[in-house]
Amino acid sequence: MDNSSVWTGEIIMRPEIYKFLLDLNMVAALVIAQVSCEIVQPKQIRPNEGILYINVEVGPMAAPHFEPNRQTDLSVYLNRLLEKCFKDSKCIDLESLCIVVEEKVWSLRVDIKVLNHAGNLIECASIATLASIAHFKRPDVTRSGDSIIIHTLAEKDPIPTVLYHYPVCLTFAIFGTDILISDPSFIEESVCTSNTEEGINTGGGLLVVGMNQYRELCLLDLSGAAIYSSDLVHRAVNSAGVRSKEVVDLIKQGIVSDDIMRQKRMRINFSDIISEEHILSLSERDLNICLRSFKDNLNVKSDDDDADMVEDDSEVEGPTKYDVKSTKQQTVETVQKQKTSNWIEISSESEED
Amino acid sequence: MPGPDLLSSQGLRLDGRRPNELRRIRCKLGVFTQPDGSAYLEQGNTKVLAAVYGPHQASKSKSSAEAVVVNCQYSMATFSTGERKNRPRGDRKSQEMSLHLRQALTAAIKTELYPRSQIDVYVEVLQADGGAYCASVNAACLALIDAGVPLKAYVCACTASVAWRDSTTPLVDVGHVEEAAGGVCLTVACLPSSGNIALLEMSHRLHVDYFDVVLSRAMQGCRDIEVVLDRAVREHLAEGWMEEDITAV
């Protein structure tokens, strides 16, 4: 019953300018992970280390029994597992995120939103987290005297995060005394854990094994009823060794192919549509797209009708920086150049006041 | 795998113990009058208080028709750690601990005996010096026994780590210094008499090849703790009889 290597996932990466989104489509469990970075003051105990913050949100969108705006046991469980998997195993070089000791470090924030709960959430979320961290690049920073310059992507290439190893969490469902199922579905998960609530001594539970590509255990967690022997754990750990390698290879492959695509300036997935303004705000660009196609239709019927229409025309005809058509032919970098050419400067002196 | 030096050249650990040696466990049952059962447990410098209320009627939202609901609250006193804690409970770590505690205790309690009822377990860590979760499970187990809640077996928890000097030596019952030094820390809660594993938890990194050794050392630790707890319970019961006889007269 130990059917390892059933994992048929698809990792979709979405390039953006400062944010890197990642979708993970595992059979039906759907998770979106996003990494963002900002400069903060480091913690006092670790003045030369950056900060990694992982936040998992489980909303009612994922499954009807989740309540909105509440920290449920599940979200605490997921959060802690991911924190243990990525923070405690020290997979990220946090010291490389330091800019000025005791003053400024990068803080990476990984936001994971569960879109669809179809079982094996933790595996899905951990792969999404790992892939998004591995895919993430932070802007380059140079220090000149007391001031720090954060370079835009146009000026300097962004720096990828240093990962020592790639840990992933793999789930095994345990039924009875010696049945082990890898990558359980929602129904399998609820069946094997519900045994305990009914007080029947069938024994069953979920075993989460975190492992990296070197067959090193990073995390272990057992929930549900007690299991009968350590032999089961032994089997699960061995099978996880094989599967973790496959998953990590898949992630690495995805990142490499994404990198190649970028260098070739190819447009993948939704990168045509998605850009900074779209996801952050309902800014004019959306409006302009509507009006543009609208105008074409209207122009056929009546040339000069409303005062409003004339205003729209003038707005669209001019080569605005929000023009969608022109962006399509250009690369991301050139668009960036047009928009923000000035440096963002942070002076350490001014903040101390 | 490079790791911190947890073993001296004489084969002794940072606090002078041998690799397979537990810290001293001292415990006392029935320390409070209000709860149905209570216990105080010291494991080295880790000090834990546990109180059990119930089984009593469950609140409507929690009630389960099949089995008793075990409600656990793990909290760490603000003065328990080196750096003062701002939130004794409610942060993610202690919420997780509460979940783990419930898991381990549910595995030991004969839950099917009390449908539609609830058992509350409150655990307060007074001093955390490594292995606070283990001490909590052990103390809660004693408190449950003191409360007279039917258990399948003792539930004991123990941690284990690995030292990398010369050869790989598993270490049992990890202290705070060893924990902070960055070694692996495998926590196991089990029912030693049947060998059932109620909870497994691990942090940091450990190669698969060494996993079995560490796990078996942790299980051995659990068995050792069971002996200590069993003796404490027997002593307490003997004591109880004597005192009651005296008060009756």
Coordinates of N, CA, C and O in Angstrom, one line a residue, chain B residues 2 7 38 44 58 77 84 86 156 164 241:
Chain B
P2 N 28.8 18.4 10.6 CA 29.4 19.2 11.7 C 28.4 19.7 12.7 O 27.3 20.1 12.3
L7 N 29.7 16.5 23.6 CA 30.3 15.5 24.5 C 31.8 15.9 24.7 O 32.5 16.3 23.8
S38 N -3.8 16.9 40.6 CA -2.8 17.9 40.3 C -1.4 17.2 40.5 O -1.3 16.2 41.2
G44 N 15.3 17.9 36.2 CA 16.4 18.8 36.3 C 16.0 20.1 36.7 O 15.3 20.2 37.8
A58 N -19.6 18.5 29.1 CA -18.9 19.3 28.1 C -19.7 20.5 27.7 O -21.0 20.4 27.8
A77 N 5.1 30.5 32.4 CA 5.1 31.6 33.3 C 6.1 32.7 32.7 O 7.1 32.3 32.0
R84 N 12.4 37.5 29.7 CA 11.1 37.5 30.2 C 10.1 37.3 29.0 O 10.2 38.0 28.0
N86 N 6.6 37.8 27.2 CA 5.5 38.8 27.3 C 4.1 38.1 27.4 O 3.2 38.5 28.1
C156 N 4.4 8.9 28.7 CA 5.7 9.6 29.0 C 6.3 10.2 27.8 O 6.1 9.7 26.7
W164 N 28.3 14.4 18.0 CA 29.1 13.9 16.8 C 30.5 13.7 17.2 O 31.4 13.9 16.3
W241 N -3.0 6.6 51.9 CA -3.8 5.7 52.8 C -3.5 6.1 54.3 O -4.3 6.2 55.1

